[in-house]
Amino acid sequence: MSITVAVTGAGGFVGNIVCRDLLDKGYNVIGIDNFHKGNCDSLLQLVSNNNFIFKECDVLIAGSEPLHELVETSENLKLLLRAGVGTDNFSTSLCESKGIAWVTVDNQVIESVSNYVLANILSITSGIHQNRIMLTSDWRNRMSKGISDTTIGIIGVGRIGFSLLNKLLRFPFKKFLLYDLVELKLEENFTTEQLSKIQQVSLMTCLSDSDIVTLHVPLHESTTNLLNETNLNLMASDSWLINSSRGAVVNEKDLYKFLEEGRL
């Protein structure tokens, strides 16, 4: 019995490779493309427009597209493979109730996201970002503290946060303040010299005592608006916030207000 696999983003570089590999292995493959081009209201509508009967699919390989409707209307789906980090674009409880196994594949994302944040931190501490500001005719002589005087705050020390911390430790930053809901077993992963610069603290301390704060938490009910007017007020006006998780982790209206008033 052949297995039918649906792949979103099939027209992209990675999606195309995935489709070809699956076809070579004898799977029935249906590529779903153009979702991000704004030509439909939902992925389900795009599927319908292409006369594709998703109900017959056994496996769905998808990225960050909203998937709830697809999962809800599926009749034969057995596996949802989420290429990336996070499960906020589909309901894990719905999958479980329908007997659909799901898994996230995020190894490559861990490296790319931690590298992206590292590059931003080095840009801030070395003043490289000032060139972009100057080109927009909005020049502000905002002096950088430099690496040795900079304290980094990491909110969420899962795989991405941990990867970032390991990379940052290669540079002479002043201190690292970590916030996570679980107690981190730092002694098992770092040397005595490294531990002298690392401290697990409360969310409030992480925000108030850091020069650069970087967010690495999943989006769910308890992390929606995790940062808001109340705790953003703890951050110094010359500090920086890097959000490489989901946008809704920070209350955008409150953040906009702080940026407009020059308080961040």
PDB file of C-alpha atoms in Angstrom, residues 46-239:
ATOM      1  CA  LEU A  46      -5.438  26.756  -1.352  1.00  0.00           C
ATOM      2  CA  VAL A  47      -5.742  22.995  -1.201  1.00  0.00           C
ATOM      3  CA  SER A  48      -9.367  23.221  -2.333  1.00  0.00           C
ATOM      4  CA  ASN A  49      -8.467  25.599  -5.162  1.00  0.00           C
ATOM      5  CA  ASN A  50      -5.974  23.066  -6.461  1.00  0.00           C
ATOM      6  CA  ASN A  51      -8.539  20.241  -6.396  1.00  0.00           C
ATOM      7  CA  PHE A  52      -6.396  18.390  -3.937  1.00  0.00           C
ATOM      8  CA  ILE A  53      -8.258  16.015  -1.647  1.00  0.00           C
ATOM      9  CA  PHE A  54      -6.196  16.384   1.522  1.00  0.00           C
ATOM     10  CA  LYS A  55      -8.389  13.904   3.379  1.00  0.00           C
ATOM     11  CA  GLU A  56      -6.529  11.070   1.642  1.00  0.00           C
ATOM     12  CA  CYS A  57      -3.066  12.130   2.839  1.00  0.00           C
ATOM     13  CA  ASP A  58      -1.149   9.945   5.293  1.00  0.00           C
ATOM     14  CA  VAL A  59       1.664  12.375   6.112  1.00  0.00           C
ATOM     15  CA  LEU A  60       1.951  16.164   6.151  1.00  0.00           C
ATOM     16  CA  ILE A  61       5.357  17.866   6.062  1.00  0.00           C
ATOM     17  CA  ALA A  62       4.907  21.567   6.821  1.00  0.00           C
ATOM     18  CA  GLY A  63       6.617  24.712   8.023  1.00  0.00           C
ATOM     19  CA  SER A  64       5.101  27.649   9.876  1.00  0.00           C
ATOM     20  CA  GLU A  65       1.835  27.804   7.888  1.00  0.00           C
ATOM     21  CA  PRO A  66      -1.435  27.742   9.902  1.00  0.00           C
ATOM     22  CA  LEU A  67      -2.335  24.053   9.914  1.00  0.00           C
ATOM     23  CA  HIS A  68      -5.325  23.792  12.244  1.00  0.00           C
ATOM     24  CA  GLU A  69      -7.948  23.548   9.474  1.00  0.00           C
ATOM     25  CA  LEU A  70      -5.986  20.904   7.611  1.00  0.00           C
ATOM     26  CA  VAL A  71      -5.622  18.762  10.712  1.00  0.00           C
ATOM     27  CA  GLU A  72      -9.280  19.298  11.608  1.00  0.00           C
ATOM     28  CA  THR A  73     -10.576  18.159   8.188  1.00  0.00           C
ATOM     29  CA  SER A  74      -8.132  15.301   7.687  1.00  0.00           C
ATOM     30  CA  GLU A  75      -9.476  11.769   7.741  1.00  0.00           C
ATOM     31  CA  ASN A  76      -6.424   9.662   7.008  1.00  0.00           C
ATOM     32  CA  LEU A  77      -3.557  11.730   8.423  1.00  0.00           C
ATOM     33  CA  LYS A  78      -1.208   9.673  10.594  1.00  0.00           C
ATOM     34  CA  LEU A  79       1.863  11.906  10.941  1.00  0.00           C
ATOM     35  CA  LEU A  80       2.466  15.663  11.002  1.00  0.00           C
ATOM     36  CA  LEU A  81       6.110  16.562  10.602  1.00  0.00           C
ATOM     37  CA  ARG A  82       6.754  20.199  11.547  1.00  0.00           C
ATOM     38  CA  ALA A  83       9.961  21.462   9.912  1.00  0.00           C
ATOM     39  CA  GLY A  84      11.133  24.043  12.431  1.00  0.00           C
ATOM     40  CA  VAL A  85      10.633  25.133  16.026  1.00  0.00           C
ATOM     41  CA  GLY A  86       7.303  25.509  17.804  1.00  0.00           C
ATOM     42  CA  THR A  87       3.817  24.006  17.667  1.00  0.00           C
ATOM     43  CA  ASP A  88       1.759  27.208  17.773  1.00  0.00           C
ATOM     44  CA  ASN A  89       0.539  26.753  14.181  1.00  0.00           C
ATOM     45  CA  PHE A  90      -1.380  23.563  14.956  1.00  0.00           C
ATOM     46  CA  SER A  91      -3.197  22.009  17.888  1.00  0.00           C
ATOM     47  CA  THR A  92      -1.251  19.199  19.529  1.00  0.00           C
ATOM     48  CA  SER A  93      -4.336  18.217  21.530  1.00  0.00           C
ATOM     49  CA  LEU A  94      -6.364  17.933  18.315  1.00  0.00           C
ATOM     50  CA  CYS A  95      -3.673  15.718  16.817  1.00  0.00           C
ATOM     51  CA  GLU A  96      -3.705  13.495  19.880  1.00  0.00           C
ATOM     52  CA  SER A  97      -7.506  13.243  19.868  1.00  0.00           C
ATOM     53  CA  LYS A  98      -7.421  12.134  16.218  1.00  0.00           C
ATOM     54  CA  GLY A  99      -4.539   9.715  16.726  1.00  0.00           C
ATOM     55  CA  ILE A 100      -2.118  11.805  14.635  1.00  0.00           C
ATOM     56  CA  ALA A 101       1.513  11.579  15.674  1.00  0.00           C
ATOM     57  CA  TRP A 102       3.489  14.819  15.405  1.00  0.00           C
ATOM     58  CA  VAL A 103       7.151  15.717  15.600  1.00  0.00           C
ATOM     59  CA  THR A 104       9.268  18.861  15.181  1.00  0.00           C
ATOM     60  CA  VAL A 105      12.524  18.743  13.218  1.00  0.00           C
ATOM     61  CA  ASP A 106      14.547  21.694  14.436  1.00  0.00           C
ATOM     62  CA  ASN A 107      18.260  20.803  14.499  1.00  0.00           C
ATOM     63  CA  GLN A 108      19.163  23.160  11.660  1.00  0.00           C
ATOM     64  CA  VAL A 109      16.958  25.909  13.064  1.00  0.00           C
ATOM     65  CA  ILE A 110      18.839  25.776  16.363  1.00  0.00           C
ATOM     66  CA  GLU A 111      22.086  26.683  14.622  1.00  0.00           C
ATOM     67  CA  SER A 112      20.647  29.299  12.282  1.00  0.00           C
ATOM     68  CA  VAL A 113      18.679  31.127  14.988  1.00  0.00           C
ATOM     69  CA  SER A 114      21.514  31.138  17.531  1.00  0.00           C
ATOM     70  CA  ASN A 115      23.906  32.352  14.821  1.00  0.00           C
ATOM     71  CA  TYR A 116      21.462  35.105  13.834  1.00  0.00           C
ATOM     72  CA  VAL A 117      21.163  36.346  17.422  1.00  0.00           C
ATOM     73  CA  LEU A 118      24.930  36.135  17.940  1.00  0.00           C
ATOM     74  CA  ALA A 119      25.465  38.269  14.825  1.00  0.00           C
ATOM     75  CA  ASN A 120      22.991  40.865  16.111  1.00  0.00           C
ATOM     76  CA  ILE A 121      24.642  41.008  19.525  1.00  0.00           C
ATOM     77  CA  LEU A 122      28.093  41.482  17.981  1.00  0.00           C
ATOM     78  CA  SER A 123      26.672  44.163  15.676  1.00  0.00           C
ATOM     79  CA  ILE A 124      25.232  46.034  18.668  1.00  0.00           C
ATOM     80  CA  THR A 125      28.350  45.798  20.821  1.00  0.00           C
ATOM     81  CA  SER A 126      30.663  46.819  17.976  1.00  0.00           C
ATOM     82  CA  GLY A 127      28.455  49.619  16.646  1.00  0.00           C
ATOM     83  CA  ILE A 128      28.000  48.089  13.190  1.00  0.00           C
ATOM     84  CA  HIS A 129      24.254  48.762  13.379  1.00  0.00           C
ATOM     85  CA  GLN A 130      24.950  52.513  13.393  1.00  0.00           C
ATOM     86  CA  ASN A 131      25.774  52.389   9.685  1.00  0.00           C
ATOM     87  CA  ARG A 132      22.219  51.275   8.847  1.00  0.00           C
ATOM     88  CA  ILE A 133      20.758  54.000  11.071  1.00  0.00           C
ATOM     89  CA  MET A 134      22.912  56.636   9.365  1.00  0.00           C
ATOM     90  CA  LEU A 135      21.732  55.564   5.908  1.00  0.00           C
ATOM     91  CA  THR A 136      18.114  56.148   6.946  1.00  0.00           C
ATOM     92  CA  SER A 137      18.947  59.792   7.781  1.00  0.00           C
ATOM     93  CA  ASP A 138      18.020  59.124  11.404  1.00  0.00           C
ATOM     94  CA  TRP A 139      21.491  59.401  12.879  1.00  0.00           C
ATOM     95  CA  ARG A 140      21.713  59.092  16.642  1.00  0.00           C
ATOM     96  CA  ASN A 141      25.120  58.906  18.246  1.00  0.00           C
ATOM     97  CA  ARG A 142      24.357  55.915  20.436  1.00  0.00           C
ATOM     98  CA  MET A 143      27.650  54.681  21.820  1.00  0.00           C
ATOM     99  CA  SER A 144      28.058  50.951  22.365  1.00  0.00           C
ATOM    100  CA  LYS A 145      29.368  49.671  25.669  1.00  0.00           C
ATOM    101  CA  GLY A 146      31.659  47.125  24.087  1.00  0.00           C
ATOM    102  CA  ILE A 147      31.749  43.411  24.786  1.00  0.00           C
ATOM    103  CA  SER A 148      33.616  43.455  28.108  1.00  0.00           C
ATOM    104  CA  ASP A 149      31.099  45.866  29.659  1.00  0.00           C
ATOM    105  CA  THR A 150      27.961  44.148  28.328  1.00  0.00           C
ATOM    106  CA  THR A 151      25.666  41.865  30.319  1.00  0.00           C
ATOM    107  CA  ILE A 152      23.573  39.469  28.244  1.00  0.00           C
ATOM    108  CA  GLY A 153      20.143  38.291  29.406  1.00  0.00           C
ATOM    109  CA  ILE A 154      18.752  35.095  27.901  1.00  0.00           C
ATOM    110  CA  ILE A 155      15.056  34.385  28.482  1.00  0.00           C
ATOM    111  CA  GLY A 156      14.387  30.717  27.731  1.00  0.00           C
ATOM    112  CA  VAL A 157      17.380  28.402  27.897  1.00  0.00           C
ATOM    113  CA  GLY A 158      16.200  25.489  25.809  1.00  0.00           C
ATOM    114  CA  ARG A 159      18.144  24.147  22.858  1.00  0.00           C
ATOM    115  CA  ILE A 160      18.425  27.484  21.050  1.00  0.00           C
ATOM    116  CA  GLY A 161      19.155  29.513  24.184  1.00  0.00           C
ATOM    117  CA  PHE A 162      21.733  26.959  25.302  1.00  0.00           C
ATOM    118  CA  SER A 163      23.393  26.944  21.868  1.00  0.00           C
ATOM    119  CA  LEU A 164      23.571  30.748  21.919  1.00  0.00           C
ATOM    120  CA  LEU A 165      25.075  30.781  25.409  1.00  0.00           C
ATOM    121  CA  ASN A 166      27.813  28.350  24.368  1.00  0.00           C
ATOM    122  CA  LYS A 167      28.728  30.599  21.437  1.00  0.00           C
ATOM    123  CA  LEU A 168      28.646  33.794  23.494  1.00  0.00           C
ATOM    124  CA  LEU A 169      31.001  32.268  26.080  1.00  0.00           C
ATOM    125  CA  ARG A 170      33.767  32.408  23.483  1.00  0.00           C
ATOM    126  CA  PHE A 171      33.691  36.195  23.810  1.00  0.00           C
ATOM    127  CA  PRO A 172      34.667  38.239  26.910  1.00  0.00           C
ATOM    128  CA  PHE A 173      31.186  39.434  27.853  1.00  0.00           C
ATOM    129  CA  LYS A 174      30.805  40.775  31.388  1.00  0.00           C
ATOM    130  CA  LYS A 175      28.046  38.459  32.605  1.00  0.00           C
ATOM    131  CA  PHE A 176      25.198  36.185  31.505  1.00  0.00           C
ATOM    132  CA  LEU A 177      21.824  36.298  33.267  1.00  0.00           C
ATOM    133  CA  LEU A 178      19.561  33.352  32.491  1.00  0.00           C
ATOM    134  CA  TYR A 179      15.833  33.049  33.072  1.00  0.00           C
ATOM    135  CA  ASP A 180      13.980  29.769  32.661  1.00  0.00           C
ATOM    136  CA  LEU A 181      11.014  28.131  34.372  1.00  0.00           C
ATOM    137  CA  VAL A 182      13.065  25.050  35.230  1.00  0.00           C
ATOM    138  CA  GLU A 183      16.205  24.927  37.334  1.00  0.00           C
ATOM    139  CA  LEU A 184      19.180  24.763  34.992  1.00  0.00           C
ATOM    140  CA  LYS A 185      21.926  22.227  35.677  1.00  0.00           C
ATOM    141  CA  LEU A 186      24.713  24.648  34.876  1.00  0.00           C
ATOM    142  CA  GLU A 187      27.437  22.796  36.789  1.00  0.00           C
ATOM    143  CA  GLU A 188      27.093  19.811  34.466  1.00  0.00           C
ATOM    144  CA  ASN A 189      27.698  21.803  31.300  1.00  0.00           C
ATOM    145  CA  PHE A 190      30.198  24.556  32.056  1.00  0.00           C
ATOM    146  CA  THR A 191      33.642  24.979  33.548  1.00  0.00           C
ATOM    147  CA  THR A 192      34.284  26.761  36.843  1.00  0.00           C
ATOM    148  CA  GLU A 193      35.626  29.767  34.951  1.00  0.00           C
ATOM    149  CA  GLN A 194      32.532  29.931  32.764  1.00  0.00           C
ATOM    150  CA  LEU A 195      30.204  29.496  35.746  1.00  0.00           C
ATOM    151  CA  SER A 196      31.711  32.603  37.376  1.00  0.00           C
ATOM    152  CA  LYS A 197      29.993  34.640  34.657  1.00  0.00           C
ATOM    153  CA  ILE A 198      26.677  32.751  34.528  1.00  0.00           C
ATOM    154  CA  GLN A 199      23.740  33.199  36.890  1.00  0.00           C
ATOM    155  CA  GLN A 200      20.159  31.943  36.785  1.00  0.00           C
ATOM    156  CA  VAL A 201      17.893  34.772  37.913  1.00  0.00           C
ATOM    157  CA  SER A 202      14.260  35.855  37.990  1.00  0.00           C
ATOM    158  CA  LEU A 203      12.603  37.372  34.935  1.00  0.00           C
ATOM    159  CA  MET A 204      12.584  40.777  36.612  1.00  0.00           C
ATOM    160  CA  THR A 205      16.319  40.668  37.364  1.00  0.00           C
ATOM    161  CA  CYS A 206      17.106  39.461  33.870  1.00  0.00           C
ATOM    162  CA  LEU A 207      15.283  42.447  32.383  1.00  0.00           C
ATOM    163  CA  SER A 208      16.537  45.094  34.806  1.00  0.00           C
ATOM    164  CA  ASP A 209      20.214  44.078  34.930  1.00  0.00           C
ATOM    165  CA  SER A 210      20.909  43.165  31.279  1.00  0.00           C
ATOM    166  CA  ASP A 211      22.208  45.421  28.524  1.00  0.00           C
ATOM    167  CA  ILE A 212      20.936  43.079  25.807  1.00  0.00           C
ATOM    168  CA  VAL A 213      17.981  40.727  26.354  1.00  0.00           C
ATOM    169  CA  THR A 214      17.266  37.934  23.878  1.00  0.00           C
ATOM    170  CA  LEU A 215      14.069  35.859  23.829  1.00  0.00           C
ATOM    171  CA  HIS A 216      13.971  32.117  23.148  1.00  0.00           C
ATOM    172  CA  VAL A 217      10.625  30.793  24.378  1.00  0.00           C
ATOM    173  CA  PRO A 218       7.824  28.924  22.575  1.00  0.00           C
ATOM    174  CA  LEU A 219       4.484  30.626  22.065  1.00  0.00           C
ATOM    175  CA  HIS A 220       1.601  29.300  24.112  1.00  0.00           C
ATOM    176  CA  GLU A 221      -0.939  30.693  26.531  1.00  0.00           C
ATOM    177  CA  SER A 222       1.517  31.303  29.381  1.00  0.00           C
ATOM    178  CA  THR A 223       4.095  33.081  27.204  1.00  0.00           C
ATOM    179  CA  THR A 224       1.731  35.284  25.182  1.00  0.00           C
ATOM    180  CA  ASN A 225       2.549  38.894  26.184  1.00  0.00           C
ATOM    181  CA  LEU A 226       5.268  37.578  28.475  1.00  0.00           C
ATOM    182  CA  LEU A 227       6.911  40.965  28.071  1.00  0.00           C
ATOM    183  CA  ASN A 228       4.532  43.881  28.532  1.00  0.00           C
ATOM    184  CA  GLU A 229       4.440  47.449  29.784  1.00  0.00           C
ATOM    185  CA  THR A 230       4.914  46.406  33.395  1.00  0.00           C
ATOM    186  CA  ASN A 231       8.130  44.441  32.984  1.00  0.00           C
ATOM    187  CA  LEU A 232       9.479  46.304  29.934  1.00  0.00           C
ATOM    188  CA  ASN A 233       9.571  49.290  32.271  1.00  0.00           C
ATOM    189  CA  LEU A 234      12.333  47.487  34.174  1.00  0.00           C
ATOM    190  CA  MET A 235      14.698  47.665  31.221  1.00  0.00           C
ATOM    191  CA  ALA A 236      17.156  50.538  30.933  1.00  0.00           C
ATOM    192  CA  SER A 237      16.445  53.046  28.165  1.00  0.00           C
ATOM    193  CA  ASP A 238      19.771  52.225  26.480  1.00  0.00           C
ATOM    194  CA  SER A 239      19.245  48.454  26.580  1.00  0.00           C
TER     195      SER A 239
END
